[in-house]
Amino acid sequence: MNKLKTDSFGTHRPCLIDLVKNTTGNIIEFGCGNSSTILIKDLIKNTDRKLISLESNLEWLNKFKHLEDDNHKLFHIKAGTLDNDATGKIWIDFIKNNKLINNLDFEVCFIDQSPWTARTHALNYFKDKIPYIIVHDVDYFPVHNKWGKAVQITAPEGKKVYNMDFSDIVKHYRVYYPPLEYFAGPTGPPTLLCSSVLNDTEFNKMCENINYEKYYS
């Protein structure tokens, strides 16, 4: 967490850390990274929790391949970078045809891959299957009229904060921004924690365990 205040790719980390700490089940991540793959591995070490990492950039995937062990498997998704439904479908088809993935029950899903449309496909596929789903850079989707709604609210000059509504795609949601002084780029970026599996009480109880401020203090 020592680079949290300066890592523009890591504003999801407080949400991801607290979520992993407060769950016990298996985890699947879309997109590898220092702020997810290595972090999750450290949090679940000495447990029997499984981690599945999916990445379409082979060169980037190979930077993390040495982490693979009996409880952690990494897979290359040959999907390319074109931001369209055909690319997104390749990710989902891979999952559907992978016996290892299909034989695992997941409690946490972290979505942070490229391109954008692939994130939408991942969310739509797993939102009724996995209790907790995190989507990083979530403001992109309502701002570009993909899903959800966003209304910009007052913020200091050069920074953009939105009131976002995702009730059109998931049952329960909470959006987390880093503190304004630690925004990485003009929009934060924010992180979505959502669930269409849990009831209100279960989801709200987990949200009480997510504390962004303590990681930036």
CSV table of C-alpha atoms in Angstrom, one decimal:
chain,number,residue,atom,x,y,z
A,1,MET,CA,0.0,0.0,0.0
A,2,ASN,CA,3.0,2.3,0.2
A,3,LYS,CA,2.5,3.5,-3.4
A,4,LEU,CA,-1.3,4.0,-3.0
A,5,LYS,CA,-1.1,7.8,-3.0
A,6,THR,CA,0.8,8.0,-6.2
A,7,ASP,CA,-0.3,4.9,-8.2
A,8,SER,CA,-2.8,6.0,-10.8
A,9,PHE,CA,-3.6,2.3,-11.5
A,10,GLY,CA,-4.3,1.5,-7.8
A,11,THR,CA,-7.3,3.5,-6.7
A,12,HIS,CA,-9.3,0.3,-6.4
A,13,ARG,CA,-6.9,-1.2,-3.8
A,14,PRO,CA,-8.7,-0.2,-0.6
A,15,CYS,CA,-11.9,-1.7,-1.8
A,16,LEU,CA,-10.2,-4.8,-3.1
A,17,ILE,CA,-8.1,-5.3,0.1
A,18,ASP,CA,-11.0,-4.9,2.5
A,19,LEU,CA,-13.2,-7.1,0.4
A,20,VAL,CA,-10.7,-10.0,0.2
A,21,LYS,CA,-10.0,-9.6,3.9
A,22,ASN,CA,-13.7,-10.0,4.7
A,23,THR,CA,-14.4,-13.0,2.5
A,24,THR,CA,-13.1,-16.6,2.4
A,25,GLY,CA,-14.0,-17.8,-1.1
A,26,ASN,CA,-12.2,-18.0,-4.4
A,27,ILE,CA,-11.4,-15.0,-6.5
A,28,ILE,CA,-11.3,-14.4,-10.3
A,29,GLU,CA,-9.7,-11.3,-11.8
A,30,PHE,CA,-9.9,-9.8,-15.3
A,31,GLY,CA,-6.7,-8.1,-16.0
A,32,CYS,CA,-3.4,-8.7,-14.1
A,33,GLY,CA,-1.5,-6.0,-12.3
A,34,ASN,CA,0.7,-5.1,-9.4
A,35,SER,CA,-2.3,-3.6,-7.7
A,36,SER,CA,-4.4,-6.7,-7.9
A,37,THR,CA,-2.6,-9.9,-8.7
A,38,ILE,CA,0.4,-9.5,-6.4
A,39,LEU,CA,-1.9,-7.9,-3.7
A,40,ILE,CA,-4.4,-10.7,-3.8
A,41,LYS,CA,-1.7,-13.4,-3.7
A,42,ASP,CA,-0.3,-11.8,-0.5
A,43,LEU,CA,-3.7,-11.6,1.1
A,44,ILE,CA,-4.7,-15.2,0.5
A,45,LYS,CA,-1.3,-16.8,1.2
A,46,ASN,CA,-1.4,-19.8,3.6
A,47,THR,CA,-5.1,-20.4,2.8
A,48,ASP,CA,-6.8,-22.8,0.4
A,49,ARG,CA,-8.4,-20.0,-1.5
A,50,LYS,CA,-8.0,-20.1,-5.3
A,51,LEU,CA,-7.2,-17.2,-7.6
A,52,ILE,CA,-7.8,-17.2,-11.4
A,53,SER,CA,-6.1,-14.4,-13.4
A,54,LEU,CA,-7.1,-13.7,-17.0
A,55,GLU,CA,-5.1,-11.4,-19.2
A,56,SER,CA,-5.2,-10.6,-23.0
A,57,ASN,CA,-1.8,-9.0,-23.2
A,58,LEU,CA,0.7,-11.9,-23.3
A,59,GLU,CA,3.7,-9.8,-22.6
A,60,TRP,CA,2.1,-8.3,-19.5
A,61,LEU,CA,0.8,-11.7,-18.4
A,62,ASN,CA,4.3,-13.2,-18.5
A,63,LYS,CA,5.4,-10.6,-15.9
A,64,PHE,CA,3.2,-12.5,-13.4
A,65,LYS,CA,3.4,-16.0,-14.7
A,66,HIS,CA,6.1,-16.9,-12.1
A,67,LEU,CA,3.5,-16.4,-9.4
A,68,GLU,CA,1.5,-19.5,-10.6
A,69,ASP,CA,1.1,-22.4,-8.2
A,70,ASP,CA,-1.5,-25.0,-7.2
A,71,ASN,CA,-3.9,-22.3,-5.9
A,72,HIS,CA,-3.2,-19.7,-8.6
A,73,LYS,CA,-3.7,-20.2,-12.3
A,74,LEU,CA,-3.1,-17.5,-15.0
A,75,PHE,CA,-4.6,-17.7,-18.5
A,76,HIS,CA,-4.0,-15.9,-21.7
A,77,ILE,CA,-7.1,-14.7,-23.4
A,78,LYS,CA,-6.5,-14.4,-27.2
A,79,ALA,CA,-8.9,-11.5,-27.6
A,80,GLY,CA,-7.0,-8.6,-28.9
A,81,THR,CA,-7.8,-4.9,-28.1
A,82,LEU,CA,-10.6,-4.0,-30.4
A,83,ASP,CA,-13.3,-2.5,-28.2
A,84,ASN,CA,-16.4,-4.3,-29.5
A,85,ASP,CA,-18.8,-7.1,-28.5
A,86,ALA,CA,-16.8,-9.7,-30.5
A,87,THR,CA,-13.8,-9.1,-28.3
A,88,GLY,CA,-15.9,-9.2,-25.1
A,89,LYS,CA,-17.4,-12.5,-26.3
A,90,ILE,CA,-14.0,-14.1,-26.6
A,91,TRP,CA,-13.4,-13.6,-22.9
A,92,ILE,CA,-16.7,-15.2,-21.9
A,93,ASP,CA,-16.3,-18.1,-24.4
A,94,PHE,CA,-13.0,-18.9,-22.8
A,95,ILE,CA,-14.5,-19.0,-19.4
A,96,LYS,CA,-17.4,-21.2,-20.6
A,97,ASN,CA,-15.0,-23.7,-22.1
A,98,ASN,CA,-12.5,-23.9,-19.3
A,99,LYS,CA,-13.2,-26.8,-17.0
A,100,LEU,CA,-11.0,-25.5,-14.1
A,101,ILE,CA,-12.9,-22.2,-14.0
A,102,ASN,CA,-16.3,-23.9,-14.3
A,103,ASN,CA,-15.5,-26.3,-11.4
A,104,LEU,CA,-14.8,-23.4,-9.0
A,105,ASP,CA,-17.2,-21.3,-7.0
A,106,PHE,CA,-16.1,-17.7,-6.8
A,107,GLU,CA,-17.0,-15.2,-4.1
A,108,VAL,CA,-15.1,-12.2,-5.5
A,109,CYS,CA,-14.7,-11.0,-9.1
A,110,PHE,CA,-12.4,-8.1,-9.9
A,111,ILE,CA,-12.9,-6.5,-13.3
A,112,ASP,CA,-10.1,-4.2,-14.7
A,113,GLN,CA,-9.2,-5.5,-18.1
A,114,SER,CA,-8.9,-3.9,-21.5
A,115,PRO,CA,-10.9,-3.1,-23.6
A,116,TRP,CA,-13.8,-1.4,-22.0
A,117,THR,CA,-16.5,-3.6,-23.6
A,118,ALA,CA,-14.8,-6.7,-22.3
A,119,ARG,CA,-15.5,-5.4,-18.8
A,120,THR,CA,-19.2,-5.1,-19.6
A,121,HIS,CA,-19.3,-8.7,-20.8
A,122,ALA,CA,-17.5,-9.9,-17.7
A,123,LEU,CA,-20.0,-8.0,-15.4
A,124,ASN,CA,-23.0,-9.2,-17.3
A,125,TYR,CA,-21.8,-12.8,-17.2
A,126,PHE,CA,-21.0,-13.0,-13.5
A,127,LYS,CA,-23.3,-10.6,-11.9
A,128,ASP,CA,-25.9,-13.3,-11.1
A,129,LYS,CA,-23.2,-15.9,-10.2
A,130,ILE,CA,-20.7,-14.2,-7.9
A,131,PRO,CA,-21.7,-12.4,-4.6
A,132,TYR,CA,-19.2,-9.5,-4.8
A,133,ILE,CA,-18.0,-7.8,-8.0
A,134,ILE,CA,-15.6,-4.9,-8.3
A,135,VAL,CA,-15.3,-2.8,-11.4
A,136,HIS,CA,-12.5,-0.3,-11.6
A,137,ASP,CA,-12.7,3.0,-13.6
A,138,VAL,CA,-16.5,2.7,-13.5
A,139,ASP,CA,-17.3,6.3,-14.4
A,140,TYR,CA,-16.4,5.5,-18.0
A,141,PHE,CA,-19.6,3.5,-18.5
A,142,PRO,CA,-22.3,6.0,-17.5
A,143,VAL,CA,-20.3,9.0,-18.9
A,144,HIS,CA,-20.2,7.3,-22.3
A,145,ASN,CA,-23.8,6.1,-22.1
A,146,LYS,CA,-22.9,2.4,-21.9
A,147,TRP,CA,-24.8,1.5,-18.7
A,148,GLY,CA,-25.6,3.3,-15.5
A,149,LYS,CA,-26.3,7.1,-15.2
A,150,ALA,CA,-24.0,9.8,-14.1
A,151,VAL,CA,-24.5,13.5,-13.1
A,152,GLN,CA,-21.4,15.6,-12.4
A,153,ILE,CA,-21.5,17.3,-9.1
A,154,THR,CA,-19.5,20.2,-7.7
A,155,ALA,CA,-15.8,19.5,-7.2
A,156,PRO,CA,-12.5,21.5,-7.0
A,157,GLU,CA,-11.2,22.9,-10.3
A,158,GLY,CA,-9.7,20.2,-12.5
A,159,LYS,CA,-11.5,17.3,-10.8
A,160,LYS,CA,-14.6,15.5,-11.7
A,161,VAL,CA,-17.0,13.7,-9.3
A,162,TYR,CA,-20.2,12.1,-10.4
A,163,ASN,CA,-23.4,10.9,-8.7
A,164,MET,CA,-23.8,7.5,-10.3
A,165,ASP,CA,-26.8,5.2,-10.5
A,166,PHE,CA,-26.2,1.6,-11.6
A,167,SER,CA,-29.7,0.2,-10.7
A,168,ASP,CA,-30.2,-0.6,-14.4
A,169,ILE,CA,-27.6,-3.3,-14.4
A,170,VAL,CA,-27.2,-4.6,-10.7
A,171,LYS,CA,-29.3,-4.8,-7.6
A,172,HIS,CA,-27.0,-3.4,-5.1
A,173,TYR,CA,-24.0,-1.0,-5.6
A,174,ARG,CA,-21.7,1.4,-3.9
A,175,VAL,CA,-19.2,3.7,-5.6
A,176,TYR,CA,-15.9,4.5,-3.9
A,177,TYR,CA,-13.7,7.5,-4.8
A,178,PRO,CA,-10.2,8.1,-3.4
A,179,PRO,CA,-10.0,11.3,-1.2
A,180,LEU,CA,-10.0,14.3,-3.5
A,181,GLU,CA,-6.4,15.2,-2.7
A,182,TYR,CA,-5.2,11.8,-4.0
A,183,PHE,CA,-7.2,11.7,-7.2
A,184,ALA,CA,-5.2,10.0,-10.0
A,185,GLY,CA,-6.3,11.9,-13.0
A,186,PRO,CA,-9.4,14.2,-13.1
A,187,THR,CA,-12.0,11.5,-12.2
A,188,GLY,CA,-10.3,9.6,-9.4
A,189,PRO,CA,-10.9,7.1,-10.8
A,190,PRO,CA,-13.8,5.6,-8.9
A,191,THR,CA,-14.4,1.9,-8.1
A,192,LEU,CA,-17.8,0.1,-8.1
A,193,LEU,CA,-18.6,-2.6,-5.6
A,194,CYS,CA,-21.8,-4.4,-6.6
A,195,SER,CA,-23.9,-7.5,-6.2
A,196,SER,CA,-27.1,-9.0,-7.7
A,197,VAL,CA,-26.7,-12.1,-5.5
A,198,LEU,CA,-26.8,-10.8,-2.0
A,199,ASN,CA,-29.8,-9.2,-0.1
A,200,ASP,CA,-29.7,-5.6,1.2
A,201,THR,CA,-28.5,-6.6,4.7
A,202,GLU,CA,-25.7,-8.8,3.4
A,203,PHE,CA,-24.4,-6.2,0.9
A,204,ASN,CA,-24.7,-3.2,3.3
A,205,LYS,CA,-22.8,-5.2,6.0
A,206,MET,CA,-19.9,-5.7,3.6
A,207,CYS,CA,-19.9,-2.0,2.6
A,208,GLU,CA,-19.4,-1.1,6.3
A,209,ASN,CA,-16.1,-3.0,6.1
A,210,ILE,CA,-14.8,-0.9,3.2
A,211,ASN,CA,-12.8,2.1,4.6
A,212,TYR,CA,-10.9,4.1,2.0
A,213,GLU,CA,-9.8,6.9,4.4
A,214,LYS,CA,-7.7,4.6,6.5
A,215,TYR,CA,-5.5,3.7,3.5
A,216,TYR,CA,-4.7,7.3,2.7
A,217,SER,CA,-4.1,8.5,6.3
